[in-house]
Amino acid sequence: MAAKDDPIIIKKYANRRLYNTGTSTYVTLEDLAEMVKKGEEFTVQDAKTGDDITHPVLTQIIFELENKEGQNMLPIPFLRQLIAFYGDQMQMIVPSFLEQSMIAFSKEQERFREQMKGAIGKSPLDVMKMATPMKALEEQTRRNMEMFQNAMRLFTPFPPAGSAPAAAPAEPARKETPEKQDDLQQLKDQIAAMQRKLDTMS
């Protein structure tokens, strides 16, 4: 028998039906969305193979929610940028960045909700002060994006392959070695700076 704190197992059958083994009932994607909102941990398994298919099922829930009238939260520019990262060398960093950003956002929005509750019945002046946490949240998001963009630049210190470098006069062969040493030192400095940035993101 599973321990009390273990995630609930949801089994998905070939007919696409979802079965909650914790309650011994069939559930829908909407039911799973409600479980997420309540903070209930669960994993989804393929009933036949036992494979963990939680990721595609959660993605399907987002797809369903985004298609509901007035519920879409993902702006088109964000979706375009996200798609562009697939297969890119930055793909390995994006999940961690998004996860940390959402954790920070969740902490701020909880504080904002508490202040909103406390504002009920207060004067208009008190309510006007409610804009402060939202500004702080926007500022945090802006800083996160700047940090992410800086990390991206550090991962791509060179121009794309095939692009022409800035015009420079031909140099004698004897000067190539010092220039290469300078480039190597620059690269080392950039890698060290990149590591410092990644440390602050973790």
mmCIF file with all atom_site columns, C-alpha atoms in Angstrom, residues 29-194:
data_model
loop_
_atom_site.group_PDB
_atom_site.id
_atom_site.type_symbol
_atom_site.label_atom_id
_atom_site.label_alt_id
_atom_site.label_comp_id
_atom_site.label_asym_id
_atom_site.label_entity_id
_atom_site.label_seq_id
_atom_site.pdbx_PDB_ins_code
_atom_site.Cartn_x
_atom_site.Cartn_y
_atom_site.Cartn_z
_atom_site.occupancy
_atom_site.B_iso_or_equiv
_atom_site.pdbx_formal_charge
_atom_site.auth_seq_id
_atom_site.auth_comp_id
_atom_site.auth_asym_id
_atom_site.auth_atom_id
_atom_site.pdbx_PDB_model_num
ATOM 1   C CA . LEU A 1 29  ? -8.702  16.314 -17.131 1.00 0.00 ? 29  LEU A CA 1
ATOM 2   C CA . GLU A 1 30  ? -10.771 18.948 -15.315 1.00 0.00 ? 30  GLU A CA 1
ATOM 3   C CA . ASP A 1 31  ? -10.639 16.831 -12.166 1.00 0.00 ? 31  ASP A CA 1
ATOM 4   C CA . LEU A 1 32  ? -6.845  16.638 -12.477 1.00 0.00 ? 32  LEU A CA 1
ATOM 5   C CA . ALA A 1 33  ? -6.682  20.413 -12.947 1.00 0.00 ? 33  ALA A CA 1
ATOM 6   C CA . GLU A 1 34  ? -8.622  20.839 -9.698  1.00 0.00 ? 34  GLU A CA 1
ATOM 7   C CA . MET A 1 35  ? -6.226  18.453 -7.937  1.00 0.00 ? 35  MET A CA 1
ATOM 8   C CA . VAL A 1 36  ? -3.302  20.595 -9.101  1.00 0.00 ? 36  VAL A CA 1
ATOM 9   C CA . LYS A 1 37  ? -5.000  23.755 -7.791  1.00 0.00 ? 37  LYS A CA 1
ATOM 10  C CA . LYS A 1 38  ? -5.536  22.056 -4.434  1.00 0.00 ? 38  LYS A CA 1
ATOM 11  C CA . GLY A 1 39  ? -1.871  21.091 -4.281  1.00 0.00 ? 39  GLY A CA 1
ATOM 12  C CA . GLU A 1 40  ? -2.547  17.359 -4.515  1.00 0.00 ? 40  GLU A CA 1
ATOM 13  C CA . GLU A 1 41  ? 0.459   15.455 -5.865  1.00 0.00 ? 41  GLU A CA 1
ATOM 14  C CA . PHE A 1 42  ? -0.173  12.810 -8.508  1.00 0.00 ? 42  PHE A CA 1
ATOM 15  C CA . THR A 1 43  ? 1.585   10.966 -11.285 1.00 0.00 ? 43  THR A CA 1
ATOM 16  C CA . VAL A 1 44  ? -0.064  9.624  -14.402 1.00 0.00 ? 44  VAL A CA 1
ATOM 17  C CA . GLN A 1 45  ? 0.925   6.189  -15.648 1.00 0.00 ? 45  GLN A CA 1
ATOM 18  C CA . ASP A 1 46  ? 0.130   4.340  -18.824 1.00 0.00 ? 46  ASP A CA 1
ATOM 19  C CA . ALA A 1 47  ? -2.108  1.510  -17.593 1.00 0.00 ? 47  ALA A CA 1
ATOM 20  C CA . LYS A 1 48  ? -0.582  -0.971 -20.043 1.00 0.00 ? 48  LYS A CA 1
ATOM 21  C CA . THR A 1 49  ? 3.150   -0.191 -19.890 1.00 0.00 ? 49  THR A CA 1
ATOM 22  C CA . GLY A 1 50  ? 3.432   1.560  -16.514 1.00 0.00 ? 50  GLY A CA 1
ATOM 23  C CA . ASP A 1 51  ? 5.336   4.438  -18.169 1.00 0.00 ? 51  ASP A CA 1
ATOM 24  C CA . ASP A 1 52  ? 5.166   7.832  -16.454 1.00 0.00 ? 52  ASP A CA 1
ATOM 25  C CA . ILE A 1 53  ? 3.144   10.099 -18.762 1.00 0.00 ? 53  ILE A CA 1
ATOM 26  C CA . THR A 1 54  ? 2.542   12.925 -16.284 1.00 0.00 ? 54  THR A CA 1
ATOM 27  C CA . HIS A 1 55  ? 4.271   15.516 -18.473 1.00 0.00 ? 55  HIS A CA 1
ATOM 28  C CA . PRO A 1 56  ? 2.161   15.028 -21.619 1.00 0.00 ? 56  PRO A CA 1
ATOM 29  C CA . VAL A 1 57  ? -1.046  14.833 -19.557 1.00 0.00 ? 57  VAL A CA 1
ATOM 30  C CA . LEU A 1 58  ? -0.274  18.111 -17.743 1.00 0.00 ? 58  LEU A CA 1
ATOM 31  C CA . THR A 1 59  ? 0.556   19.668 -21.116 1.00 0.00 ? 59  THR A CA 1
ATOM 32  C CA . GLN A 1 60  ? -2.804  18.461 -22.396 1.00 0.00 ? 60  GLN A CA 1
ATOM 33  C CA . ILE A 1 61  ? -4.532  20.091 -19.409 1.00 0.00 ? 61  ILE A CA 1
ATOM 34  C CA . ILE A 1 62  ? -2.855  23.411 -20.258 1.00 0.00 ? 62  ILE A CA 1
ATOM 35  C CA . PHE A 1 63  ? -3.943  23.005 -23.896 1.00 0.00 ? 63  PHE A CA 1
ATOM 36  C CA . GLU A 1 64  ? -7.538  22.412 -22.811 1.00 0.00 ? 64  GLU A CA 1
ATOM 37  C CA . LEU A 1 65  ? -7.513  25.402 -20.440 1.00 0.00 ? 65  LEU A CA 1
ATOM 38  C CA . GLU A 1 66  ? -5.946  27.685 -23.058 1.00 0.00 ? 66  GLU A CA 1
ATOM 39  C CA . ASN A 1 67  ? -8.770  26.822 -25.448 1.00 0.00 ? 67  ASN A CA 1
ATOM 40  C CA . LYS A 1 68  ? -11.478 27.871 -23.013 1.00 0.00 ? 68  LYS A CA 1
ATOM 41  C CA . GLU A 1 69  ? -13.005 31.261 -23.680 1.00 0.00 ? 69  GLU A CA 1
ATOM 42  C CA . GLY A 1 70  ? -11.319 33.996 -21.661 1.00 0.00 ? 70  GLY A CA 1
ATOM 43  C CA . GLN A 1 71  ? -8.913  31.640 -19.871 1.00 0.00 ? 71  GLN A CA 1
ATOM 44  C CA . ASN A 1 72  ? -5.815  31.765 -22.020 1.00 0.00 ? 72  ASN A CA 1
ATOM 45  C CA . MET A 1 73  ? -2.776  33.030 -20.086 1.00 0.00 ? 73  MET A CA 1
ATOM 46  C CA . LEU A 1 74  ? 0.077   32.351 -22.501 1.00 0.00 ? 74  LEU A CA 1
ATOM 47  C CA . PRO A 1 75  ? 0.632   35.359 -24.788 1.00 0.00 ? 75  PRO A CA 1
ATOM 48  C CA . ILE A 1 76  ? 1.532   34.696 -28.419 1.00 0.00 ? 76  ILE A CA 1
ATOM 49  C CA . PRO A 1 77  ? 5.037   36.278 -28.167 1.00 0.00 ? 77  PRO A CA 1
ATOM 50  C CA . PHE A 1 78  ? 5.825   33.957 -25.224 1.00 0.00 ? 78  PHE A CA 1
ATOM 51  C CA . LEU A 1 79  ? 4.596   30.917 -27.170 1.00 0.00 ? 79  LEU A CA 1
ATOM 52  C CA . ARG A 1 80  ? 6.713   31.914 -30.181 1.00 0.00 ? 80  ARG A CA 1
ATOM 53  C CA . GLN A 1 81  ? 9.811   32.349 -28.005 1.00 0.00 ? 81  GLN A CA 1
ATOM 54  C CA . LEU A 1 82  ? 9.173   29.036 -26.250 1.00 0.00 ? 82  LEU A CA 1
ATOM 55  C CA . ILE A 1 83  ? 8.849   27.185 -29.563 1.00 0.00 ? 83  ILE A CA 1
ATOM 56  C CA . ALA A 1 84  ? 12.032  28.820 -30.830 1.00 0.00 ? 84  ALA A CA 1
ATOM 57  C CA . PHE A 1 85  ? 13.979  27.401 -27.862 1.00 0.00 ? 85  PHE A CA 1
ATOM 58  C CA . TYR A 1 86  ? 13.228  23.781 -28.825 1.00 0.00 ? 86  TYR A CA 1
ATOM 59  C CA . GLY A 1 87  ? 16.399  22.293 -30.290 1.00 0.00 ? 87  GLY A CA 1
ATOM 60  C CA . ASP A 1 88  ? 18.365  25.412 -29.355 1.00 0.00 ? 88  ASP A CA 1
ATOM 61  C CA . GLN A 1 89  ? 21.470  25.205 -27.165 1.00 0.00 ? 89  GLN A CA 1
ATOM 62  C CA . MET A 1 90  ? 19.557  27.195 -24.539 1.00 0.00 ? 90  MET A CA 1
ATOM 63  C CA . GLN A 1 91  ? 16.892  24.482 -24.210 1.00 0.00 ? 91  GLN A CA 1
ATOM 64  C CA . MET A 1 92  ? 18.713  22.943 -21.230 1.00 0.00 ? 92  MET A CA 1
ATOM 65  C CA . ILE A 1 93  ? 18.430  26.204 -19.237 1.00 0.00 ? 93  ILE A CA 1
ATOM 66  C CA . VAL A 1 94  ? 14.832  27.163 -20.073 1.00 0.00 ? 94  VAL A CA 1
ATOM 67  C CA . PRO A 1 95  ? 13.075  24.595 -17.795 1.00 0.00 ? 95  PRO A CA 1
ATOM 68  C CA . SER A 1 96  ? 15.102  25.634 -14.735 1.00 0.00 ? 96  SER A CA 1
ATOM 69  C CA . PHE A 1 97  ? 14.554  29.323 -15.482 1.00 0.00 ? 97  PHE A CA 1
ATOM 70  C CA . LEU A 1 98  ? 10.796  28.892 -15.905 1.00 0.00 ? 98  LEU A CA 1
ATOM 71  C CA . GLU A 1 99  ? 10.557  26.772 -12.762 1.00 0.00 ? 99  GLU A CA 1
ATOM 72  C CA . GLN A 1 100 ? 12.447  29.282 -10.613 1.00 0.00 ? 100 GLN A CA 1
ATOM 73  C CA . SER A 1 101 ? 10.456  32.181 -12.076 1.00 0.00 ? 101 SER A CA 1
ATOM 74  C CA . MET A 1 102 ? 7.148   30.458 -11.281 1.00 0.00 ? 102 MET A CA 1
ATOM 75  C CA . ILE A 1 103 ? 8.295   29.688 -7.730  1.00 0.00 ? 103 ILE A CA 1
ATOM 76  C CA . ALA A 1 104 ? 9.189   33.359 -7.206  1.00 0.00 ? 104 ALA A CA 1
ATOM 77  C CA . PHE A 1 105 ? 5.906   34.438 -8.803  1.00 0.00 ? 105 PHE A CA 1
ATOM 78  C CA . SER A 1 106 ? 3.896   32.080 -6.574  1.00 0.00 ? 106 SER A CA 1
ATOM 79  C CA . LYS A 1 107 ? 5.515   33.471 -3.430  1.00 0.00 ? 107 LYS A CA 1
ATOM 80  C CA . GLU A 1 108 ? 4.732   37.043 -4.468  1.00 0.00 ? 108 GLU A CA 1
ATOM 81  C CA . GLN A 1 109 ? 1.143   36.295 -5.490  1.00 0.00 ? 109 GLN A CA 1
ATOM 82  C CA . GLU A 1 110 ? 0.448   34.598 -2.155  1.00 0.00 ? 110 GLU A CA 1
ATOM 83  C CA . ARG A 1 111 ? 1.608   37.763 -0.382  1.00 0.00 ? 111 ARG A CA 1
ATOM 84  C CA . PHE A 1 112 ? -0.528  39.833 -2.742  1.00 0.00 ? 112 PHE A CA 1
ATOM 85  C CA . ARG A 1 113 ? -3.610  37.700 -2.044  1.00 0.00 ? 113 ARG A CA 1
ATOM 86  C CA . GLU A 1 114 ? -3.158  38.092 1.694   1.00 0.00 ? 114 GLU A CA 1
ATOM 87  C CA . GLN A 1 115 ? -2.983  41.865 1.303   1.00 0.00 ? 115 GLN A CA 1
ATOM 88  C CA . MET A 1 116 ? -6.056  41.821 -0.917  1.00 0.00 ? 116 MET A CA 1
ATOM 89  C CA . LYS A 1 117 ? -7.992  39.957 1.782   1.00 0.00 ? 117 LYS A CA 1
ATOM 90  C CA . GLY A 1 118 ? -6.891  42.501 4.350   1.00 0.00 ? 118 GLY A CA 1
ATOM 91  C CA . ALA A 1 119 ? -7.936  45.389 2.096   1.00 0.00 ? 119 ALA A CA 1
ATOM 92  C CA . ILE A 1 120 ? -11.625 44.433 2.130   1.00 0.00 ? 120 ILE A CA 1
ATOM 93  C CA . GLY A 1 121 ? -13.519 47.121 4.008   1.00 0.00 ? 121 GLY A CA 1
ATOM 94  C CA . LYS A 1 122 ? -10.587 49.528 4.083   1.00 0.00 ? 122 LYS A CA 1
ATOM 95  C CA . SER A 1 123 ? -10.474 53.052 2.735   1.00 0.00 ? 123 SER A CA 1
ATOM 96  C CA . PRO A 1 124 ? -9.713  53.817 -0.955  1.00 0.00 ? 124 PRO A CA 1
ATOM 97  C CA . LEU A 1 125 ? -6.294  55.106 0.111   1.00 0.00 ? 125 LEU A CA 1
ATOM 98  C CA . ASP A 1 126 ? -5.438  51.768 1.672   1.00 0.00 ? 126 ASP A CA 1
ATOM 99  C CA . VAL A 1 127 ? -6.610  49.975 -1.447  1.00 0.00 ? 127 VAL A CA 1
ATOM 100 C CA . MET A 1 128 ? -4.407  52.211 -3.598  1.00 0.00 ? 128 MET A CA 1
ATOM 101 C CA . LYS A 1 129 ? -1.406  50.920 -1.683  1.00 0.00 ? 129 LYS A CA 1
ATOM 102 C CA . MET A 1 130 ? -2.176  47.483 -3.096  1.00 0.00 ? 130 MET A CA 1
ATOM 103 C CA . ALA A 1 131 ? -0.356  48.477 -6.289  1.00 0.00 ? 131 ALA A CA 1
ATOM 104 C CA . THR A 1 132 ? 2.988   48.209 -4.466  1.00 0.00 ? 132 THR A CA 1
ATOM 105 C CA . PRO A 1 133 ? 3.248   44.397 -4.399  1.00 0.00 ? 133 PRO A CA 1
ATOM 106 C CA . MET A 1 134 ? 2.218   44.211 -8.051  1.00 0.00 ? 134 MET A CA 1
ATOM 107 C CA . LYS A 1 135 ? 4.989   46.648 -8.982  1.00 0.00 ? 135 LYS A CA 1
ATOM 108 C CA . ALA A 1 136 ? 7.422   44.553 -6.976  1.00 0.00 ? 136 ALA A CA 1
ATOM 109 C CA . LEU A 1 137 ? 6.235   41.462 -8.836  1.00 0.00 ? 137 LEU A CA 1
ATOM 110 C CA . GLU A 1 138 ? 6.687   43.164 -12.198 1.00 0.00 ? 138 GLU A CA 1
ATOM 111 C CA . GLU A 1 139 ? 10.157  44.298 -11.171 1.00 0.00 ? 139 GLU A CA 1
ATOM 112 C CA . GLN A 1 140 ? 11.108  40.763 -10.128 1.00 0.00 ? 140 GLN A CA 1
ATOM 113 C CA . THR A 1 141 ? 9.902   39.422 -13.478 1.00 0.00 ? 141 THR A CA 1
ATOM 114 C CA . ARG A 1 142 ? 11.909  42.076 -15.315 1.00 0.00 ? 142 ARG A CA 1
ATOM 115 C CA . ARG A 1 143 ? 15.051  41.189 -13.350 1.00 0.00 ? 143 ARG A CA 1
ATOM 116 C CA . ASN A 1 144 ? 14.521  37.488 -14.067 1.00 0.00 ? 144 ASN A CA 1
ATOM 117 C CA . MET A 1 145 ? 14.267  38.176 -17.794 1.00 0.00 ? 145 MET A CA 1
ATOM 118 C CA . GLU A 1 146 ? 17.409  40.335 -17.765 1.00 0.00 ? 146 GLU A CA 1
ATOM 119 C CA . MET A 1 147 ? 19.311  37.619 -15.927 1.00 0.00 ? 147 MET A CA 1
ATOM 120 C CA . PHE A 1 148 ? 18.104  35.002 -18.400 1.00 0.00 ? 148 PHE A CA 1
ATOM 121 C CA . GLN A 1 149 ? 19.042  37.144 -21.405 1.00 0.00 ? 149 GLN A CA 1
ATOM 122 C CA . ASN A 1 150 ? 22.499  37.750 -19.962 1.00 0.00 ? 150 ASN A CA 1
ATOM 123 C CA . ALA A 1 151 ? 22.950  34.015 -19.462 1.00 0.00 ? 151 ALA A CA 1
ATOM 124 C CA . MET A 1 152 ? 21.920  33.460 -23.081 1.00 0.00 ? 152 MET A CA 1
ATOM 125 C CA . ARG A 1 153 ? 24.548  35.916 -24.290 1.00 0.00 ? 153 ARG A CA 1
ATOM 126 C CA . LEU A 1 154 ? 27.195  34.118 -22.278 1.00 0.00 ? 154 LEU A CA 1
ATOM 127 C CA . PHE A 1 155 ? 26.238  30.827 -23.886 1.00 0.00 ? 155 PHE A CA 1
ATOM 128 C CA . THR A 1 156 ? 26.514  32.372 -27.364 1.00 0.00 ? 156 THR A CA 1
ATOM 129 C CA . PRO A 1 157 ? 29.684  34.503 -27.214 1.00 0.00 ? 157 PRO A CA 1
ATOM 130 C CA . PHE A 1 158 ? 30.396  33.987 -30.908 1.00 0.00 ? 158 PHE A CA 1
ATOM 131 C CA . PRO A 1 159 ? 28.395  35.046 -33.985 1.00 0.00 ? 159 PRO A CA 1
ATOM 132 C CA . PRO A 1 160 ? 26.337  32.343 -35.722 1.00 0.00 ? 160 PRO A CA 1
ATOM 133 C CA . ALA A 1 161 ? 28.212  30.048 -38.066 1.00 0.00 ? 161 ALA A CA 1
ATOM 134 C CA . GLY A 1 162 ? 28.548  31.478 -41.543 1.00 0.00 ? 162 GLY A CA 1
ATOM 135 C CA . SER A 1 163 ? 28.107  35.095 -40.454 1.00 0.00 ? 163 SER A CA 1
ATOM 136 C CA . ALA A 1 164 ? 30.853  37.423 -41.527 1.00 0.00 ? 164 ALA A CA 1
ATOM 137 C CA . PRO A 1 165 ? 32.953  38.940 -38.738 1.00 0.00 ? 165 PRO A CA 1
ATOM 138 C CA . ALA A 1 166 ? 33.652  42.643 -38.590 1.00 0.00 ? 166 ALA A CA 1
ATOM 139 C CA . ALA A 1 167 ? 35.980  43.772 -41.365 1.00 0.00 ? 167 ALA A CA 1
ATOM 140 C CA . ALA A 1 168 ? 39.608  43.801 -40.289 1.00 0.00 ? 168 ALA A CA 1
ATOM 141 C CA . PRO A 1 169 ? 42.830  44.279 -42.205 1.00 0.00 ? 169 PRO A CA 1
ATOM 142 C CA . ALA A 1 170 ? 44.947  41.226 -42.886 1.00 0.00 ? 170 ALA A CA 1
ATOM 143 C CA . GLU A 1 171 ? 47.537  40.653 -40.188 1.00 0.00 ? 171 GLU A CA 1
ATOM 144 C CA . PRO A 1 172 ? 50.904  38.968 -40.514 1.00 0.00 ? 172 PRO A CA 1
ATOM 145 C CA . ALA A 1 173 ? 50.991  35.341 -39.407 1.00 0.00 ? 173 ALA A CA 1
ATOM 146 C CA . ARG A 1 174 ? 53.253  36.107 -36.460 1.00 0.00 ? 174 ARG A CA 1
ATOM 147 C CA . LYS A 1 175 ? 50.437  38.060 -34.726 1.00 0.00 ? 175 LYS A CA 1
ATOM 148 C CA . GLU A 1 176 ? 47.885  35.219 -34.779 1.00 0.00 ? 176 GLU A CA 1
ATOM 149 C CA . THR A 1 177 ? 49.193  33.521 -31.633 1.00 0.00 ? 177 THR A CA 1
ATOM 150 C CA . PRO A 1 178 ? 48.746  36.514 -29.242 1.00 0.00 ? 178 PRO A CA 1
ATOM 151 C CA . GLU A 1 179 ? 45.254  37.158 -30.673 1.00 0.00 ? 179 GLU A CA 1
ATOM 152 C CA . LYS A 1 180 ? 44.256  33.553 -30.102 1.00 0.00 ? 180 LYS A CA 1
ATOM 153 C CA . GLN A 1 181 ? 45.548  33.767 -26.562 1.00 0.00 ? 181 GLN A CA 1
ATOM 154 C CA . ASP A 1 182 ? 43.453  36.898 -26.005 1.00 0.00 ? 182 ASP A CA 1
ATOM 155 C CA . ASP A 1 183 ? 40.369  35.136 -27.424 1.00 0.00 ? 183 ASP A CA 1
ATOM 156 C CA . LEU A 1 184 ? 40.998  32.149 -25.167 1.00 0.00 ? 184 LEU A CA 1
ATOM 157 C CA . GLN A 1 185 ? 41.289  34.362 -22.103 1.00 0.00 ? 185 GLN A CA 1
ATOM 158 C CA . GLN A 1 186 ? 38.116  36.196 -23.108 1.00 0.00 ? 186 GLN A CA 1
ATOM 159 C CA . LEU A 1 187 ? 36.295  32.899 -23.436 1.00 0.00 ? 187 LEU A CA 1
ATOM 160 C CA . LYS A 1 188 ? 37.527  31.773 -20.024 1.00 0.00 ? 188 LYS A CA 1
ATOM 161 C CA . ASP A 1 189 ? 36.323  35.041 -18.478 1.00 0.00 ? 189 ASP A CA 1
ATOM 162 C CA . GLN A 1 190 ? 32.913  34.639 -20.143 1.00 0.00 ? 190 GLN A CA 1
ATOM 163 C CA . ILE A 1 191 ? 32.563  31.062 -18.932 1.00 0.00 ? 191 ILE A CA 1
ATOM 164 C CA . ALA A 1 192 ? 33.447  32.125 -15.387 1.00 0.00 ? 192 ALA A CA 1
ATOM 165 C CA . ALA A 1 193 ? 30.887  34.949 -15.557 1.00 0.00 ? 193 ALA A CA 1
ATOM 166 C CA . MET A 1 194 ? 28.315  32.524 -16.949 1.00 0.00 ? 194 MET A CA 1
#
